[in-house]
Coordinates of C-alpha atoms and ligand atoms in Angstrom, one line a residue:
M34 CA 0.0 0.0 0.0
L35 CA 2.7 2.5 0.9
I36 CA 4.7 1.9 -2.2
R37 CA 1.7 1.7 -4.5
S38 CA 0.1 4.7 -3.0
R39 CA 3.1 6.9 -2.7
P40 CA 2.3 9.9 -4.9
S41 CA 5.1 10.7 -7.4
W42 CA 4.8 14.3 -6.5
A43 CA 5.8 13.4 -2.9
L44 CA 9.3 12.8 -4.1
P45 CA 11.6 15.8 -4.0
E46 CA 11.5 17.6 -7.3
R47 CA 15.2 17.2 -7.7
L48 CA 14.7 13.4 -7.7
T49 CA 11.7 13.3 -10.0
T50 CA 13.0 15.9 -12.6
P51 CA 16.5 17.2 -12.1
E52 CA 16.5 20.9 -12.5
D53 CA 18.9 20.9 -15.4
V54 CA 17.0 18.2 -17.2
Y55 CA 13.8 20.2 -16.7
M56 CA 15.4 23.5 -17.8
N57 CA 17.1 21.8 -20.8
R58 CA 14.0 20.1 -21.9
R59 CA 12.2 23.5 -22.0
Q60 CA 15.1 25.0 -23.9
I61 CA 15.3 22.1 -26.3
L62 CA 11.5 22.2 -26.9
A63 CA 11.7 25.9 -27.6
G64 CA 14.6 25.3 -30.0
M65 CA 12.5 22.7 -31.8
G66 CA 9.9 25.3 -32.5
L67 CA 7.5 24.4 -29.8
G68 CA 7.1 28.1 -29.5
A69 CA 4.8 27.7 -32.5
G70 CA 3.0 24.9 -30.7
L71 CA 2.5 27.2 -27.8
L72 CA 1.0 29.8 -30.0
V73 CA -1.4 27.3 -31.4
S74 CA -2.3 26.1 -27.9
G75 CA -2.6 29.8 -26.9
G76 CA -5.0 30.3 -29.8
T77 CA -7.1 27.3 -28.7
V78 CA -7.2 28.7 -25.3
Q79 CA -8.2 32.1 -26.6
A80 CA -11.0 30.5 -28.7
R81 CA -12.2 28.7 -25.6
A82 CA -12.0 31.8 -23.5
E83 CA -14.2 33.6 -26.1
G84 CA -16.7 30.7 -26.0
D85 CA -16.7 30.7 -22.2
P86 CA -20.0 32.1 -20.9
T87 CA -18.1 34.2 -18.3
A88 CA -15.4 35.6 -20.7
D89 CA -17.0 39.0 -20.6
L90 CA -16.0 39.3 -16.9
Y91 CA -12.3 39.3 -17.7
P92 CA -9.8 40.8 -17.2
A93 CA -11.0 42.0 -13.7
K94 CA -9.6 44.9 -11.9
R95 CA -6.5 44.1 -9.9
N96 CA -6.7 44.5 -6.1
E97 CA -3.4 46.3 -5.4
A98 CA -3.4 45.1 -1.7
F99 CA -2.2 41.7 -2.9
K100 CA 1.3 42.3 -4.5
L101 CA 4.4 40.3 -5.0
D102 CA 8.1 40.8 -4.4
R103 CA 9.1 38.6 -7.4
A104 CA 8.3 38.3 -11.0
L105 CA 5.1 36.6 -12.2
T106 CA 5.6 33.0 -13.5
P107 CA 5.0 33.1 -17.3
E108 CA 1.6 31.6 -18.2
D109 CA 3.1 29.0 -20.5
V110 CA 5.4 27.7 -17.7
N111 CA 2.6 27.5 -15.2
A112 CA 0.1 26.0 -17.6
Q113 CA 2.4 23.1 -18.5
Y114 CA 3.6 22.0 -15.1
N115 CA 0.6 21.0 -13.0
N116 CA -0.6 18.7 -10.3
F117 CA -4.1 17.4 -11.1
Y118 CA -4.1 13.7 -10.2
E119 CA -7.5 13.2 -11.7
F120 CA -5.7 13.4 -15.1
G121 CA -2.5 11.5 -14.1
G122 CA 0.3 11.4 -11.7
H123 CA 2.9 13.4 -13.6
K124 CA 3.5 17.1 -14.2
E125 CA 2.5 17.2 -17.9
I126 CA -1.2 16.5 -17.5
Y127 CA -2.2 19.8 -19.1
K128 CA -3.1 18.2 -22.5
A129 CA -5.3 15.5 -20.9
A130 CA -7.0 18.1 -18.7
E131 CA -7.5 20.5 -21.5
S132 CA -9.1 17.9 -23.8
M133 CA -11.1 15.9 -21.2
L134 CA -12.3 18.2 -18.4
K135 CA -15.9 19.2 -19.3
T136 CA -16.6 22.4 -17.4
R137 CA -20.2 23.0 -18.6
P138 CA -22.8 22.5 -17.2
W139 CA -21.1 22.9 -13.8
T140 CA -23.0 23.2 -10.5
V141 CA -21.8 23.7 -7.0
T142 CA -23.8 22.2 -4.1
F143 CA -23.8 23.8 -0.6
D144 CA -24.9 21.3 2.1
G145 CA -24.4 20.1 5.7
M146 CA -24.8 22.7 8.4
V147 CA -26.4 25.5 6.3
E148 CA -29.7 27.3 6.7
E149 CA -30.8 25.7 3.5
E150 CA -29.1 23.3 1.2
K151 CA -28.8 24.4 -2.4
T152 CA -27.2 23.6 -5.8
V153 CA -26.3 26.6 -8.0
D154 CA -25.1 26.8 -11.6
F155 CA -21.5 28.1 -11.7
D156 CA -22.4 30.8 -14.2
T157 CA -25.1 32.1 -11.9
L158 CA -22.8 31.9 -8.9
I159 CA -19.9 33.9 -10.4
R160 CA -22.3 36.7 -11.5
A161 CA -23.5 37.0 -7.9
M162 CA -19.9 37.8 -6.9
A163 CA -17.6 40.8 -7.5
I164 CA -14.4 39.4 -9.0
E165 CA -11.0 40.9 -8.8
E166 CA -7.4 40.0 -9.6
R167 CA -4.8 39.2 -7.0
L168 CA -1.1 38.3 -7.4
Y169 CA -0.4 35.4 -5.1
R170 CA 2.6 33.1 -4.4
H171 CA 2.0 29.3 -4.5
R172 CA 4.3 27.0 -2.6
C173 CA 3.9 23.3 -3.4
V174 CA 4.8 20.7 -0.7
E175 CA 7.3 19.3 -3.2
A176 CA 9.5 22.4 -2.7
W177 CA 8.7 24.3 -6.0
S178 CA 6.9 27.6 -6.2
M179 CA 5.3 29.9 -8.6
T180 CA 3.5 33.2 -8.7
V181 CA 0.1 33.6 -10.3
P182 CA -2.3 36.4 -11.2
W183 CA -5.5 34.7 -10.0
T184 CA -8.9 36.2 -10.6
G185 CA -11.8 35.3 -8.3
F186 CA -13.5 36.5 -5.1
P187 CA -12.9 36.1 -1.4
L188 CA -13.9 32.8 0.1
K189 CA -15.7 34.9 2.8
A190 CA -18.1 36.0 0.1
L191 CA -18.9 32.4 -0.7
L192 CA -19.5 31.7 3.0
D193 CA -22.0 34.6 3.1
Y194 CA -23.7 33.2 0.0
A195 CA -23.9 29.7 1.5
R196 CA -25.3 30.9 4.9
P197 CA -23.7 28.3 7.2
L198 CA -25.1 27.8 10.7
S199 CA -23.1 29.4 13.4
S200 CA -22.4 25.9 14.9
A201 CA -20.4 24.9 11.8
T202 CA -16.6 25.0 12.6
Y203 CA -15.2 23.6 9.3
V204 CA -15.8 23.8 5.6
R205 CA -15.1 20.8 3.4
F206 CA -14.6 21.0 -0.3
E207 CA -15.0 18.2 -2.9
T208 CA -13.8 17.9 -6.5
F209 CA -15.9 16.2 -9.2
M210 CA -16.0 12.4 -9.4
D211 CA -16.2 11.1 -12.9
P212 CA -13.8 8.3 -13.8
D213 CA -14.9 8.2 -17.4
M214 CA -13.9 11.8 -17.9
A215 CA -10.8 11.8 -15.6
P216 CA -8.8 8.5 -16.1
G217 CA -6.8 9.1 -12.9
Q218 CA -9.9 8.4 -11.0
Q219 CA -9.8 4.8 -12.3
Q220 CA -6.8 4.3 -10.1
F221 CA -8.6 2.6 -7.2
F222 CA -5.8 3.0 -4.6
Y223 CA -6.4 6.8 -4.5
P224 CA -9.3 7.8 -2.1
W225 CA -11.3 9.7 -4.7
P226 CA -12.9 12.2 -4.9
Y227 CA -10.2 14.8 -3.9
V228 CA -11.3 16.5 -0.6
E229 CA -9.9 19.4 1.3
G230 CA -10.9 21.4 4.3
L231 CA -10.4 24.6 6.3
T232 CA -11.6 25.9 9.7
M233 CA -14.3 28.5 9.4
A234 CA -11.8 31.1 10.7
E235 CA -9.3 30.2 8.0
A236 CA -12.0 30.3 5.3
A237 CA -13.1 33.7 6.5
N238 CA -9.6 35.1 6.4
D239 CA -9.1 37.7 3.7
L240 CA -6.4 35.7 1.9
S241 CA -8.6 32.7 1.3
F242 CA -9.6 33.1 -2.4
V243 CA -12.0 31.3 -4.7
V244 CA -10.3 31.3 -8.1
T245 CA -12.3 31.4 -11.3
G246 CA -9.7 32.8 -13.6
A247 CA -5.9 33.3 -14.2
Y248 CA -3.8 35.5 -16.4
G249 CA -6.8 37.7 -17.2
K250 CA -9.2 35.1 -18.5
P251 CA -11.4 32.3 -17.3
L252 CA -9.5 29.4 -15.6
R253 CA -7.8 26.9 -18.0
S254 CA -8.7 23.3 -17.3
Q255 CA -5.3 22.3 -15.9
F256 CA -5.6 25.1 -13.3
G257 CA -8.8 23.4 -11.9
A258 CA -11.6 25.0 -14.0
P259 CA -14.1 26.4 -13.5
I260 CA -13.7 27.0 -9.7
R261 CA -10.8 26.2 -7.3
L262 CA -9.3 27.5 -4.1
A263 CA -6.1 29.5 -3.4
T264 CA -4.8 29.4 0.2
P265 CA -1.3 30.8 -0.4
W266 CA 0.1 30.4 3.1
K267 CA -0.5 26.7 3.0
Y268 CA 1.1 24.0 0.9
G269 CA -0.4 23.8 -2.6
F270 CA -2.3 20.6 -2.0
K271 CA -4.8 22.6 0.1
S272 CA -5.8 24.6 -3.0
I273 CA -8.4 22.1 -4.3
K274 CA -9.4 22.3 -7.9
S275 CA -12.6 21.9 -9.9
I276 CA -14.9 22.1 -6.8
V277 CA -18.5 20.7 -7.0
K278 CA -19.4 20.5 -3.3
V279 CA -19.0 22.8 -0.3
T280 CA -20.1 21.2 3.0
F281 CA -20.3 22.9 6.4
T282 CA -19.6 20.6 9.4
D283 CA -18.4 20.4 13.0
E284 CA -16.1 17.5 12.2
R285 CA -12.5 18.1 10.9
P286 CA -12.5 17.0 7.3
K287 CA -9.9 14.4 6.3
S288 CA -8.3 15.4 3.1
F289 CA -7.4 13.3 0.1
W290 CA -3.7 13.2 0.9
E291 CA -4.3 12.8 4.6
Q292 CA -6.4 9.7 3.9
L293 CA -3.6 8.4 1.7
Q294 CA -0.6 9.2 3.9
A295 CA -1.5 10.8 7.2
Q296 CA 2.1 10.6 8.6
E297 CA 3.2 13.0 5.8
Y298 CA 0.2 15.2 5.0
G299 CA -2.0 16.7 7.7
F300 CA -5.0 19.0 8.0
W301 CA -3.2 22.3 8.6
A302 CA -0.3 22.1 6.1
N303 CA 1.0 25.7 6.8
V304 CA 4.2 26.5 5.1
N305 CA 7.2 26.5 7.4
P306 CA 10.8 26.3 6.3
E307 CA 11.9 25.0 9.6
V308 CA 9.7 21.9 9.7
P309 CA 10.9 19.4 7.1
H310 CA 8.7 17.0 5.3
P311 CA 9.5 13.5 6.6
R312 CA 11.5 12.8 3.4
W313 CA 13.0 16.2 2.4
S314 CA 13.8 19.7 3.6
Q315 CA 11.3 22.6 3.2
A316 CA 14.0 25.2 3.8
T317 CA 14.2 26.4 0.1
E318 CA 12.1 26.3 -3.0
Q319 CA 12.8 26.1 -6.8
V320 CA 11.1 29.0 -8.5
L321 CA 9.3 27.6 -11.6
G322 CA 10.5 28.9 -14.9
T323 CA 13.9 30.1 -13.4
R324 CA 17.1 28.6 -12.2
D325 CA 16.6 30.3 -8.8
R326 CA 16.3 28.3 -5.5
V327 CA 15.3 30.8 -2.8
P328 CA 14.6 30.5 0.9
T329 CA 11.1 29.5 1.9
L330 CA 9.3 31.9 4.2
L331 CA 7.1 31.1 7.3
F332 CA 3.5 31.0 6.1
N333 CA 4.9 31.5 2.6
G334 CA 5.5 35.1 3.4
Y335 CA 1.9 35.8 4.7
A336 CA 2.6 35.5 8.4
E337 CA 1.3 39.0 9.1
Q338 CA -2.1 38.1 7.6
V339 CA -2.5 34.6 9.1
A340 CA -0.3 33.9 12.1
G341 CA -3.1 35.0 14.4
L342 CA -5.3 32.2 13.2
Y343 CA -3.1 29.7 15.1
K344 CA -2.8 31.3 18.5
G345 CA -3.6 28.6 21.1
L346 CA -3.2 25.8 18.6
E347 CA 0.5 25.3 19.1
D348 CA 0.0 21.7 20.2
E349 CA -1.4 20.9 16.8
A350 CA 0.7 19.7 13.8
L351 CA 0.4 23.1 12.2
Y352 CA 3.1 22.6 9.6
M353 CA 2.5 19.2 7.9
Ligands
MTE264 N1 -6.9 19.5 -6.7 C1 -7.3 18.4 -7.2 N2 -8.7 18.2 -7.4 N3 -6.5 17.4 -7.7 C2 -5.1 17.6 -7.5 O1 -4.3 16.6 -7.9 N4 -3.3 19.0 -6.7 C3 -2.9 19.9 -5.6 C4 -3.7 21.2 -5.8 N5 -5.1 20.9 -6.0 C5 -4.6 18.7 -6.9 C6 -5.6 19.7 -6.5 C7 -1.5 20.3 -5.6 S1 -0.5 19.1 -4.9 C8 -1.0 21.4 -6.0 S2 0.6 21.9 -5.8 C9 -1.9 22.4 -6.8 O2 -3.2 21.9 -6.9 C10 -1.3 22.6 -8.1 O3 -1.9 23.7 -8.8 P1 -1.4 24.1 -10.3 O4 -1.5 22.8 -11.1 O5 -2.4 25.1 -10.7 O6 0.0 24.6 -10.1

């Protein structure tokens, strides 16, 4: 079970794809004229964005309160290096996700401890929200990082929309379950569907963001279209993709990775360079699209906004 279920992304990046190999491959592909391929792929994406029923909402105004201290990761780098296990366990699942993920019709169900359970069409939901662009860091537990111009709305606005009972203490998110559409879900040793969770206090924090777009247009499939989370002070696996269900509960949700390997992946998963993963260091991170390896920051640089959430919880495994 351990060997079969060990996710490939749980290996240090330098073991799965040595940096030089990765960088060389990109240079070689560029030299082979893949630039043209990217243009074609960009054209396809553009065509899709134009056909997207929410395309008119983009680009949204940038919220200048959320800035970065480093360059944005180029879209083509970010869009071709993804974790989306529903479409495979390697980094280049973007083609599979782009061709197989069907994002319309798409509904989101709100249930559990709510005033009233409801299911809403995604296109109706997004038009009930005020969307904005934010520049966020993203730090994967595998020790690579990127920076992304996400578009979406505060998770707090989704909570207000869902109207949870005051007795709810956690919110649980679930990705779609459709093994015919997503072949990775035919791998029975994974505990599908993908699940993640936050405390209500974390969910209401201003940094918690519901993402519907990136790079000034509706979300591309590989990023977790049409609706995903971004919780940038936590390891990237908390940022669940392609959400279909939001459940309010008073029981701590057990996430996909925690069900698979609880000794390595916990509920909190806050970024901390001083707490290594059981199998590798978290002290530094490889910045995607560059040759830079930079120090990782506590809470991924967002300590000022989120450290207060964890007062009194010091006995918990906050950093795994
Ligand atoms: N959500 C789902 N449903 N399935 C996944 O495999 N991978 C997670 C997270 N959300 C994942 C997911 C991990 S490990 C990371 S690092 C980020 O998505 C990757 O987001 P990106 O592909 O947009 O970089």
